[in-house]
Structure formats: C-alpha cells, structure tokens
C-alpha cells in the first residue's frame, strides 16, 4: 500500500501549509499610507468627534480629535509597523496562520491580536470597559494623578476601585509585553505610575517614579531589558539589583524608526 497523502481530507485545518503562492489576493489589506502621512491627532477633523464637542481649534478650520489619532498610532491598531517590517506577503501569511504575537491564555485565549489591542486601549483609557465600548473612537478616560487621601483612609468601595484600576494597568503591561509593542509598554507604565499615586498618595511615590523612569527608558533608548519592565506587572514587584540585558528594541531603535511614524517615536 502506498503512503497516504499529507493533504488528505482528514488533515486538520491548522496543518495546511500556507505559502506566498497560495495566498488569496483578496486577503491583502488596504495599501499602507506613507509614513509622512501618519500624523495622528495633528490632522484636524471637519466636524467634532462626538456631538456637542467644543474641541474647535483656535485660528484653524477644524476640530481636535481628542487624542484618537495619537492613540491609534501608539497602539498601532492595524499593525502598520509590522506590515512595513515583514512585507505584505509575510504579514498576511502570519495573520492567516495566527502566528503574530498575542496573548494565548486566560480570558484572551480566543481573542485575536487586533481585538487584544482594542481591549488594551479600553483598559488604559476608557471609563466604560464593556465590550461595546470602543476607546479608539472616543477615549474618555480621565484620572486623578495625585490624591492626598491614602488608600487606608478610603471607604471599602473606593479602595476596591482604586486597587482594581491599578491591577488593570498591570495586566495591560503584561499584555503589551506579549504583543511586543514598546509604545504600549510605555503607556502601561505611565498609567501604573499614575494609579500608584491615586491609590497610595505620597506612599506610592517611589513606585510611581520607578515606573515612570522605566517608561522614559523605553522611549529614549535603542534597546531595553524586557524583564525589568515585566517586574512592574507583579502585584508586589520584587526589585533586585542585577545586570541588565537590553535586547528588545526601544522607540529610538534605528532599525525600528524606519517603519514607525515620527509622531510615535517623538
């Protein structure tokens, strides 16, 4: 008896070998805009982002978008950086085989990369974290950066809200690290820093400053130590003195800058 064909009808869908030759052209996304055109919130809107908005720019014929454009660039919602870096064919192959970095456990196990980024933005910037809320269309999150009131002085409900908010930001950091998005890691560290102050006031200042400095390190370096950043996602960070191993490209990485909008890197 001859050997069974490897492409027999009993083969599992995930075992099909996708190659550049058998990619359906209809799977290719819209053409990428030139890097120079990706200016985020610098592009004014013809009408307000939300009804009743007063974000009219003084001296200009247009409205501010409230940070929507910058947020989309920062989280790279449609993976423009990866598309430029990998090339269209390789990127589409990676999408079809689900091999792009994403969280593959817990509540996000069945959530694809783009939707994980939307959830990440909701965690960090939306007051409404429900599934129907799309913060990439209308970011509404506002937070108190500092409070004189320590968490011990809060009522139980307020205390729970503040601690949950801090834990959410730490989860956002873990997700950002898995997605391998340095700008998202910066945003997460900034939010953790703010929420330490909101939770603990002066008592949280040391932790807040440490997180802020790590975010600045990613934003101003060619490479950073991802393990140093991951420490801040722990409930009680164990700070240890050890030799850093900066191997992950930061926002000033020369190889990354050629694919990334200037608005993000600066």
Coordinates of C-alpha atoms in Angstrom, one line a residue, residues 73-165:
X73 CA -0.7 55.3 16.2
X74 CA 0.7 54.4 19.6
X75 CA -1.0 51.0 19.8
X76 CA -0.5 50.5 16.1
X77 CA -4.1 49.2 15.8
X78 CA -3.7 47.8 12.3
X79 CA 0.0 46.8 12.7
X80 CA 1.4 49.2 10.1
X81 CA 4.8 48.8 11.6
X82 CA 4.8 45.0 11.3
X83 CA 3.5 45.2 7.8
X84 CA 6.3 47.5 6.7
X85 CA 8.9 45.4 8.6
X86 CA 7.7 42.0 7.3
X87 CA 6.4 42.9 3.9
X88 CA 2.8 42.4 2.8
X89 CA 3.0 38.7 1.8
X90 CA 4.8 37.6 5.0
X91 CA 2.4 39.7 7.1
X92 CA -0.7 38.2 5.5
X93 CA 0.8 34.7 6.0
X94 CA 1.3 35.4 9.7
X95 CA -2.2 36.6 10.1
X96 CA -3.7 33.6 8.3
X97 CA -1.6 31.2 10.4
X98 CA -2.2 33.2 13.6
X99 CA 1.5 33.4 14.3
X100 CA 1.7 37.1 15.2
X101 CA 2.4 37.8 18.9
X102 CA -0.7 37.8 21.1
X103 CA -1.9 36.5 24.5
X104 CA -2.9 32.9 24.2
X105 CA -4.2 32.1 27.6
X106 CA -6.9 33.1 30.1
X107 CA -9.7 35.3 29.0
X108 CA -7.9 36.5 25.9
X109 CA -7.1 33.0 24.6
X110 CA -9.7 33.2 21.7
X111 CA -9.2 36.9 21.1
X112 CA -7.1 37.9 18.1
X113 CA -4.3 40.4 18.1
X114 CA -6.2 43.4 16.8
X115 CA -9.0 42.9 19.3
X116 CA -6.5 42.5 22.1
X117 CA -5.1 45.9 21.2
X118 CA -8.6 47.4 21.4
X119 CA -9.1 45.8 24.8
X120 CA -5.7 47.2 25.9
X121 CA -6.8 50.7 25.0
X122 CA -10.0 50.2 26.8
X123 CA -8.2 49.1 30.0
X124 CA -6.0 52.1 30.0
X125 CA -8.1 54.9 28.7
X126 CA -11.9 54.2 28.8
X127 CA -14.2 54.8 31.7
X128 CA -16.5 52.2 30.2
X129 CA -14.6 48.9 29.8
X130 CA -17.6 47.0 28.5
X131 CA -17.4 45.0 25.2
X132 CA -19.5 47.7 23.5
X133 CA -17.1 50.5 24.3
X134 CA -14.6 51.4 21.6
X135 CA -12.0 53.7 23.1
X136 CA -10.2 54.0 19.7
X137 CA -13.2 56.1 18.6
X138 CA -13.8 58.2 21.7
X139 CA -11.2 58.0 24.5
X140 CA -12.9 59.4 27.7
X141 CA -10.7 58.2 30.5
X142 CA -9.6 60.9 32.9
X143 CA -7.8 60.1 36.1
X144 CA -6.6 62.0 39.1
X145 CA -2.8 61.9 39.0
X146 CA -2.3 62.6 42.7
X147 CA -4.5 62.3 45.8
X148 CA -3.7 63.4 49.4
X149 CA -6.0 60.6 50.6
X150 CA -4.2 57.4 51.2
X151 CA -5.9 54.1 50.4
X152 CA -6.2 53.3 54.2
X153 CA -8.5 56.4 54.5
X154 CA -10.9 55.4 51.7
X155 CA -14.2 53.6 52.1
X156 CA -14.2 50.0 51.0
X157 CA -15.8 50.6 47.7
X158 CA -13.4 53.4 46.7
X159 CA -10.5 51.3 47.9
X160 CA -11.6 48.4 45.8
X161 CA -12.0 50.6 42.7
X162 CA -8.5 52.1 43.1
X163 CA -6.9 48.7 43.6
X164 CA -8.8 47.2 40.6
X165 CA -7.7 50.1 38.5

